[in-house]
C-alpha cells in the first residue's frame, strides 16, 4: 500500500492568494484570446464571404480590436 508523503495534496490547504492569481490570469488570457478570435473571424468573414474586400475587412477588424482593447483594459482599482 502507498504511504502518505508530506507533499501530498491535502484538501483545503492551497494558498488562496496563489489560487486567486491563477484565476485572474486565466480570465485575462480568456478575455484577450476571445477579442483576437473575434477580430480574426470578422476579418476573414468580411474578406471571403462578402464583397467588402481585403482593405475594408482589415479596417473593420482593426476598429473592433482597438475598441476591444480600449474597453477590456484593466481599470485602476480605487484605493481605500
Coordinates of N, CA and C in Angstrom, one line a residue, residues 32-75:
X32 N -8.5 38.2 -23.6 CA -7.8 38.7 -24.8 C -7.8 37.7 -25.9
X33 N -7.9 36.4 -25.7 CA -8.0 35.4 -26.7 C -9.3 35.6 -27.5
X34 N -10.4 35.8 -26.7 CA -11.7 36.0 -27.3 C -11.8 37.2 -28.2
X35 N -11.1 38.3 -27.7 CA -11.1 39.5 -28.5 C -10.3 39.3 -29.8
X36 N -9.2 38.7 -29.8 CA -8.4 38.4 -31.0 C -9.1 37.4 -31.9
X37 N -9.8 36.5 -31.4 CA -10.5 35.5 -32.2 C -11.7 36.2 -32.9
X38 N -12.4 37.1 -32.2 CA -13.5 37.8 -32.8 C -13.0 38.7 -33.9
X39 N -11.9 39.4 -33.7 CA -11.4 40.3 -34.8 C -10.9 39.4 -36.0
X40 N -10.3 38.3 -35.7 CA -9.9 37.4 -36.8 C -11.1 36.9 -37.6
X41 N -12.1 36.4 -36.9 CA -13.3 35.9 -37.5 C -14.0 37.0 -38.3
X42 N -14.1 38.2 -37.8 CA -14.7 39.3 -38.5 C -13.9 39.6 -39.8
X43 N -12.6 39.6 -39.7 CA -11.7 39.9 -40.8 C -11.9 38.9 -41.9
X44 N -11.9 37.6 -41.5 CA -12.0 36.5 -42.5 C -13.4 36.5 -43.2
X45 N -14.4 36.7 -42.3 CA -15.8 36.7 -42.8 C -16.0 37.8 -43.8
X46 N -15.6 39.0 -43.5 CA -15.8 40.2 -44.4 C -14.9 40.0 -45.7
X47 N -13.8 39.5 -45.5 CA -12.9 39.3 -46.7 C -13.4 38.3 -47.7
X48 N -13.7 37.1 -47.2 CA -14.1 36.0 -48.1 C -15.6 35.8 -48.3
X49 N -16.4 36.3 -47.4 CA -17.9 36.0 -47.6 C -18.7 37.2 -48.0
X50 N -18.1 38.3 -48.2 CA -18.8 39.5 -48.6 C -18.0 40.1 -49.7
X51 N -18.6 41.1 -50.3 CA -17.9 41.9 -51.3 C -17.1 43.0 -50.8
X52 N -16.8 43.1 -49.5 CA -16.1 44.2 -48.9 C -14.7 44.3 -49.3
X53 N -14.0 43.1 -49.5 CA -12.6 43.1 -49.9 C -11.7 43.1 -48.7
X54 N -10.4 43.0 -49.1 CA -9.4 42.9 -48.1 C -9.2 44.1 -47.2
X55 N -9.1 45.3 -47.8 CA -8.9 46.5 -47.0 C -10.0 46.9 -46.1
X56 N -11.3 46.7 -46.6 CA -12.4 47.0 -45.7 C -12.5 46.0 -44.6
X57 N -12.2 44.8 -44.8 CA -12.2 43.8 -43.8 C -11.1 44.1 -42.8
X58 N -9.9 44.4 -43.2 CA -8.8 44.8 -42.3 C -9.2 46.0 -41.5
X59 N -9.7 47.0 -42.1 CA -10.1 48.2 -41.4 C -11.2 47.9 -40.3
X60 N -12.2 47.1 -40.6 CA -13.2 46.7 -39.6 C -12.6 45.9 -38.5
X61 N -11.7 45.0 -38.8 CA -11.1 44.2 -37.8 C -10.2 45.0 -36.9
X62 N -9.5 46.0 -37.4 CA -8.6 46.9 -36.6 C -9.5 47.8 -35.7
X63 N -10.6 48.2 -36.2 CA -11.5 49.0 -35.4 C -12.1 48.2 -34.2
X64 N -12.5 47.0 -34.5 CA -13.0 46.1 -33.4 C -11.9 45.8 -32.4
X65 N -10.7 45.6 -32.9 CA -9.6 45.3 -32.0 C -9.3 46.5 -31.1
X66 N -9.2 47.7 -31.7 CA -8.9 48.9 -31.0 C -10.0 49.2 -29.9
X67 N -11.3 49.0 -30.3 CA -12.4 49.2 -29.3 C -12.3 48.2 -28.2
X68 N -12.0 46.9 -28.6 CA -11.9 45.9 -27.6 C -10.8 46.1 -26.6
X69 N -9.6 46.6 -27.1 CA -8.5 46.9 -26.2 C -8.9 48.0 -25.3
X70 N -9.6 49.0 -25.8 CA -9.9 50.2 -25.0 C -10.9 49.8 -23.9
X71 N -11.9 49.0 -24.2 CA -12.9 48.6 -23.2 C -12.5 47.5 -22.3
X72 N -11.6 46.6 -22.7 CA -11.2 45.5 -21.9 C -9.9 45.7 -21.1
X73 N -9.3 46.8 -21.3 CA -8.1 47.1 -20.5 C -8.4 47.2 -19.0
X74 N -7.5 46.7 -18.2 CA -7.7 46.7 -16.7 C -7.9 48.1 -16.2
X75 N -8.9 48.3 -15.5 CA -9.2 49.6 -14.9 C -8.4 49.7 -13.5

